Amino acid sequence: MDPIRLLRALVVVALSLACAAAPSGFGEQERSDGGAVAPPIVEFPAVERPNVVVVVIDDMAWEDLYFVPTPNMSRLIQRGRLYTNFYGHPVCSPSRVGLLFGLQGSRLGITSAIDLASRSDIGVPVDEVSIGTSLHVAGYATALFGKWHVSSDEAGMRELARVFGFEAWHAGHRSTLGTDGRGSQYGWPRLDDSILTTDPRYASESVAAAFADWWHSPDERPRFAVVSLFTPHEPFSPPPAELLPEGESVPTADQPERVRFESAVMALDTIVGRVAETVDLSNTLLFVLPDNGTPFSAKPPSKWYKGYKLTCWQGGVHMPMFVLGPGVARGTSDHLTHIIDLPRTILEECGAPPSFGYTDSRSFRASLSGAQEPREPIFLQYENELRVPVMHPSCWAVVDSDGYKLIESGNTLQLFHLPTDPRERTPVLDRERITALESVAKEFLE
Amino acid sequence: MRRSAPFLGLALSALLLLFLTAPSGAAASDGGQEAGAPSGPTEFVVLVLEGVSSADVARVDTPNLDALAPRSMRFDGLQVDPSAPPTRFALTFGAYGSRESIGGAIWPNKAPRGVPVRRIALPQVLATRGYRTALVGRWGLSSQADGFPPESARRFGFQTWRAGRAYDASVVDRRIPRGRDRVDDGQTSPFGEHEGLAVTDAFGAYWSEPSSRPRFALVIVPDTSAVAPPPSALLPADLVVGDDDRSRWDAQTLAADAIVGRVKAAIDPARTTLFVLLEPRATESDTLAAIDGAMLVAGRGVTAGTSPTLCHPVDVPRTILALAGCEVPAGQFEDGVDLSAALGGGTVEHGPVLCRAFEPNGPGPNDSGRSAAVSQDGVVLVTEGAQERAVDLARSPESAPAIPLDDPRLETLRAFPLSIER
């Protein structure tokens, strides 16, 4: 890390520790919740049946943003609504099951990354209804771009997203692009509505380009798109120079994982900026969110947290989400949200509240315009299926709207109060709350 | 209106007699909603017998259809497209094939596109209401430009697709290995057995799987009379099928009846509404005969009887959506009429229907086809290539007297096909 960035990092860390609160912003954020001082600022008035775009970042959390320049996302956050209490499962597949189906992965036996090589038949059954199907039936043009990763290996892998109701699946791949050193973000097997080609371009750049092509194709219907990027997830291939901010150099392949990961975050920031520029925010709701936290192989040098991806500690499950578009109030929201809540929120925004499915999804629609209501506790889970080192034991956690988090990891059960202890250092003893949160977990564990 | 073989009246009388004399307990096993019937959503099975007409049925012994008829609402006014694929399109999307330039079999290397993915299919709507959905049998509505052929039907919300075929014939598509035309949920394999029997077995297996959700299944029994005779398992013992067309057609009718029996035995009529559609051979040279279908609807929510209403397979999706309590998506299923009132013995007003087949598919010139626009009062305008003729079936169904082409009643029928072009 160069001296300037190191200095900036130290300043940011010092500021955040001084605040003694969960990382909750990117500089000056206007806090519109709970304050009776001023009405929320809404850049664009709400519209009926808006377009909706969900950008899924693959593996990133708060701590990463503190150390990597992300000017595009920072600008977007200033114009939109930042969720400071947003959570996902600590691994891709169950989070994506939540995002697409509004279901806890545990209901379907999906509590870890689906490993296609294992040829297990674990995957979302085809009779589950996805948000793609629901919005197609509601008259939306629907498409998914990029990574899928909620199905097992099967003959139909070429049409996975389309079998689940997305009319188009472009620049698609059923899973990740491999592990670091054994895969690449270039020369990847790409699917466009079942046609398989090898794409020489940086994968996430292709995903954004495919999205833009589709977005500009003629169709009078409102649109719904999931733009599911392959970065900054491993393999940490050095991104193309043109995606990096001026003055940033392209890392070499032999530099440490963290260096290449941070470079990927910078490239990702440029790509998110391109997606945002593609749409008209006066009629398009744009959600930007990661699926899980920082990859364990590219931990930040600051190491704020006890654990990262594949753990239920905050570094693996607590992530920034921001939303822009019609009816969205600027500022931050402390509303407790889970990635599983996206489908019901979006379906309500699109005038298509579901009459079936989405069992675990809770709408946070009201919070988009500034309201805040308590949400029932959320459940997070990862099960180690013995394919990864034992340093990541199975874990689960329950977080409630008061900021308490009950976590079971390595056969140890602990309660933390996140507003005063965001790094989970000092367990608190509150037997009543432990019992209450444990009963929430039992519902999903059984 | 009706113009079928003269013995149909006799057959109907016999069926009526059967109905009147049937033991009252039989209704519980064959149809009708009994007191104490299972509550919960209605399940739906739509069984399409391609290449079997009412006239075919009247020629041979069909005990299973005979037993079903007195417990069914019978629609002799069903008019079908003189080609199977547009009829299947109508059954799935509630719109005429002309809306999407689908007039016949889709050949993978010729058709530019099949059904566009923006179309909303009946199973997709039902899935959002908690139904499990299946197609058992042929699809034939997508070209190779549309996607991976072994997933064609699942792209339109049929969550399960068994004993399927992507195309109506063995065709060259590099994604379907030679000789492996059978599709089961994205996997291909050789058919290895008669397609109608494979469909029947696959439906039986699917329907017997435990399901906590209600189900919808579209079951397509294809016309294979030109390919191979039905297997002995579907024919009366000791029947030897002759080598002429008529013998093969009769054998196919007998097999279709056996299939009706098996499907009927697999479902619970107190929980399920069963639609059986008879669809004449598309090779029938007389257009009036080729469109002359019939539909029996039995099971839950159905009053036995005969409905005089004109109808088309395009009406089936809207009827099922109504019975399932689903809203019709805006702008979709645009050509269908909800027949659910007729199932309860009521009357349904129905505008003209269009039966149409043409080749090749796709936009552009396709005047090689034939069509019939039919009105509720029995006037039919037939167009075969550039030739027009009109008949009045209401006056005499059997002789179908011609109507002068300047008859004012034909004006509406002439304009009708144009009004539903894409």
PDB file of N, CA, C and O in Angstrom, chain B residues 165-190:
ATOM      1  N   ARG B 165     -40.616 -34.004 -26.764  1.00  0.00           N
ATOM      2  CA  ARG B 165     -39.867 -33.853 -28.011  1.00  0.00           C
ATOM      3  C   ARG B 165     -39.744 -32.360 -28.257  1.00  0.00           C
ATOM      4  O   ARG B 165     -40.721 -31.631 -28.137  1.00  0.00           O
ATOM      5  N   ALA B 166     -38.549 -31.920 -28.611  1.00  0.00           N
ATOM      6  CA  ALA B 166     -38.378 -30.492 -28.878  1.00  0.00           C
ATOM      7  C   ALA B 166     -39.030 -30.097 -30.191  1.00  0.00           C
ATOM      8  O   ALA B 166     -39.557 -29.008 -30.341  1.00  0.00           O
ATOM      9  N   TYR B 167     -38.967 -31.029 -31.158  1.00  0.00           N
ATOM     10  CA  TYR B 167     -39.543 -30.766 -32.482  1.00  0.00           C
ATOM     11  C   TYR B 167     -40.532 -31.868 -32.814  1.00  0.00           C
ATOM     12  O   TYR B 167     -40.508 -32.938 -32.223  1.00  0.00           O
ATOM     13  N   ASP B 168     -41.364 -31.602 -33.824  1.00  0.00           N
ATOM     14  CA  ASP B 168     -42.395 -32.575 -34.155  1.00  0.00           C
ATOM     15  C   ASP B 168     -41.880 -33.783 -34.928  1.00  0.00           C
ATOM     16  O   ASP B 168     -42.633 -34.707 -35.185  1.00  0.00           O
ATOM     17  N   ALA B 169     -40.649 -33.732 -35.358  1.00  0.00           N
ATOM     18  CA  ALA B 169     -40.101 -34.883 -36.065  1.00  0.00           C
ATOM     19  C   ALA B 169     -38.630 -34.983 -35.721  1.00  0.00           C
ATOM     20  O   ALA B 169     -38.064 -34.071 -35.129  1.00  0.00           O
ATOM     21  N   SER B 170     -38.012 -36.093 -36.078  1.00  0.00           N
ATOM     22  CA  SER B 170     -36.571 -36.210 -35.875  1.00  0.00           C
ATOM     23  C   SER B 170     -35.904 -35.214 -36.818  1.00  0.00           C
ATOM     24  O   SER B 170     -36.110 -35.267 -38.018  1.00  0.00           O
ATOM     25  N   VAL B 171     -35.151 -34.338 -36.258  1.00  0.00           N
ATOM     26  CA  VAL B 171     -34.593 -33.273 -37.075  1.00  0.00           C
ATOM     27  C   VAL B 171     -33.122 -33.097 -36.744  1.00  0.00           C
ATOM     28  O   VAL B 171     -32.619 -33.610 -35.749  1.00  0.00           O
ATOM     29  N   VAL B 172     -32.477 -32.357 -37.601  1.00  0.00           N
ATOM     30  CA  VAL B 172     -31.059 -32.104 -37.378  1.00  0.00           C
ATOM     31  C   VAL B 172     -30.917 -30.860 -36.518  1.00  0.00           C
ATOM     32  O   VAL B 172     -31.258 -29.763 -36.912  1.00  0.00           O
ATOM     33  N   ASP B 173     -30.503 -31.051 -35.303  1.00  0.00           N
ATOM     34  CA  ASP B 173     -30.143 -29.939 -34.433  1.00  0.00           C
ATOM     35  C   ASP B 173     -28.957 -30.470 -33.649  1.00  0.00           C
ATOM     36  O   ASP B 173     -29.082 -31.451 -32.913  1.00  0.00           O
ATOM     37  N   ARG B 174     -27.829 -29.838 -33.826  1.00  0.00           N
ATOM     38  CA  ARG B 174     -26.600 -30.428 -33.268  1.00  0.00           C
ATOM     39  C   ARG B 174     -26.672 -30.582 -31.756  1.00  0.00           C
ATOM     40  O   ARG B 174     -25.866 -31.277 -31.160  1.00  0.00           O
ATOM     41  N   ARG B 175     -27.646 -29.945 -31.106  1.00  0.00           N
ATOM     42  CA  ARG B 175     -27.741 -30.076 -29.658  1.00  0.00           C
ATOM     43  C   ARG B 175     -28.617 -31.249 -29.225  1.00  0.00           C
ATOM     44  O   ARG B 175     -28.814 -31.488 -28.043  1.00  0.00           O
ATOM     45  N   ILE B 176     -29.199 -31.940 -30.225  1.00  0.00           N
ATOM     46  CA  ILE B 176     -29.938 -33.162 -29.908  1.00  0.00           C
ATOM     47  C   ILE B 176     -29.225 -34.308 -30.603  1.00  0.00           C
ATOM     48  O   ILE B 176     -29.276 -34.430 -31.819  1.00  0.00           O
ATOM     49  N   PRO B 177     -28.523 -35.149 -29.849  1.00  0.00           N
ATOM     50  CA  PRO B 177     -27.788 -36.242 -30.484  1.00  0.00           C
ATOM     51  C   PRO B 177     -28.719 -37.113 -31.317  1.00  0.00           C
ATOM     52  O   PRO B 177     -29.883 -37.318 -30.948  1.00  0.00           O
ATOM     53  N   ARG B 178     -28.204 -37.603 -32.429  1.00  0.00           N
ATOM     54  CA  ARG B 178     -29.021 -38.412 -33.338  1.00  0.00           C
ATOM     55  C   ARG B 178     -29.661 -39.585 -32.588  1.00  0.00           C
ATOM     56  O   ARG B 178     -28.992 -40.289 -31.840  1.00  0.00           O
ATOM     57  N   GLY B 179     -30.938 -39.742 -32.824  1.00  0.00           N
ATOM     58  CA  GLY B 179     -31.647 -40.866 -32.225  1.00  0.00           C
ATOM     59  C   GLY B 179     -32.010 -40.657 -30.762  1.00  0.00           C
ATOM     60  O   GLY B 179     -32.568 -41.539 -30.121  1.00  0.00           O
ATOM     61  N   ARG B 180     -31.661 -39.514 -30.219  1.00  0.00           N
ATOM     62  CA  ARG B 180     -31.998 -39.249 -28.809  1.00  0.00           C
ATOM     63  C   ARG B 180     -32.980 -38.084 -28.753  1.00  0.00           C
ATOM     64  O   ARG B 180     -32.683 -37.003 -28.258  1.00  0.00           O
ATOM     65  N   ASP B 181     -34.166 -38.335 -29.282  1.00  0.00           N
ATOM     66  CA  ASP B 181     -35.167 -37.272 -29.407  1.00  0.00           C
ATOM     67  C   ASP B 181     -35.998 -37.076 -28.149  1.00  0.00           C
ATOM     68  O   ASP B 181     -36.668 -36.076 -27.991  1.00  0.00           O
ATOM     69  N   ARG B 182     -35.987 -38.073 -27.284  1.00  0.00           N
ATOM     70  CA  ARG B 182     -36.833 -37.966 -26.095  1.00  0.00           C
ATOM     71  C   ARG B 182     -36.191 -37.009 -25.094  1.00  0.00           C
ATOM     72  O   ARG B 182     -34.998 -37.094 -24.806  1.00  0.00           O
ATOM     73  N   VAL B 183     -37.008 -36.133 -24.545  1.00  0.00           N
ATOM     74  CA  VAL B 183     -36.523 -35.152 -23.574  1.00  0.00           C
ATOM     75  C   VAL B 183     -37.202 -35.391 -22.229  1.00  0.00           C
ATOM     76  O   VAL B 183     -38.426 -35.538 -22.164  1.00  0.00           O
ATOM     77  N   ASP B 184     -36.389 -35.479 -21.196  1.00  0.00           N
ATOM     78  CA  ASP B 184     -36.923 -35.527 -19.831  1.00  0.00           C
ATOM     79  C   ASP B 184     -36.157 -34.504 -19.012  1.00  0.00           C
ATOM     80  O   ASP B 184     -34.989 -34.722 -18.688  1.00  0.00           O
ATOM     81  N   ASP B 185     -36.775 -33.388 -18.719  1.00  0.00           N
ATOM     82  CA  ASP B 185     -36.156 -32.335 -17.902  1.00  0.00           C
ATOM     83  C   ASP B 185     -34.731 -32.024 -18.346  1.00  0.00           C
ATOM     84  O   ASP B 185     -33.784 -32.073 -17.553  1.00  0.00           O
ATOM     85  N   GLY B 186     -34.577 -31.720 -19.606  1.00  0.00           N
ATOM     86  CA  GLY B 186     -33.276 -31.292 -20.114  1.00  0.00           C
ATOM     87  C   GLY B 186     -32.359 -32.408 -20.562  1.00  0.00           C
ATOM     88  O   GLY B 186     -31.347 -32.147 -21.186  1.00  0.00           O
ATOM     89  N   GLN B 187     -32.709 -33.663 -20.233  1.00  0.00           N
ATOM     90  CA  GLN B 187     -31.882 -34.810 -20.634  1.00  0.00           C
ATOM     91  C   GLN B 187     -32.475 -35.423 -21.899  1.00  0.00           C
ATOM     92  O   GLN B 187     -33.693 -35.513 -22.023  1.00  0.00           O
ATOM     93  N   THR B 188     -31.626 -35.874 -22.805  1.00  0.00           N
ATOM     94  CA  THR B 188     -32.131 -36.542 -24.003  1.00  0.00           C
ATOM     95  C   THR B 188     -31.819 -38.025 -23.941  1.00  0.00           C
ATOM     96  O   THR B 188     -30.822 -38.445 -23.351  1.00  0.00           O
ATOM     97  N   SER B 189     -32.688 -38.817 -24.569  1.00  0.00           N
ATOM     98  CA  SER B 189     -32.484 -40.266 -24.643  1.00  0.00           C
ATOM     99  C   SER B 189     -33.305 -40.779 -25.823  1.00  0.00           C
ATOM    100  O   SER B 189     -34.162 -40.059 -26.338  1.00  0.00           O
ATOM    101  N   PRO B 190     -33.060 -42.023 -26.245  1.00  0.00           N
ATOM    102  CA  PRO B 190     -33.910 -42.577 -27.307  1.00  0.00           C
ATOM    103  C   PRO B 190     -35.313 -42.820 -26.772  1.00  0.00           C
ATOM    104  O   PRO B 190     -35.485 -43.104 -25.583  1.00  0.00           O
TER     105      PRO B 190
END
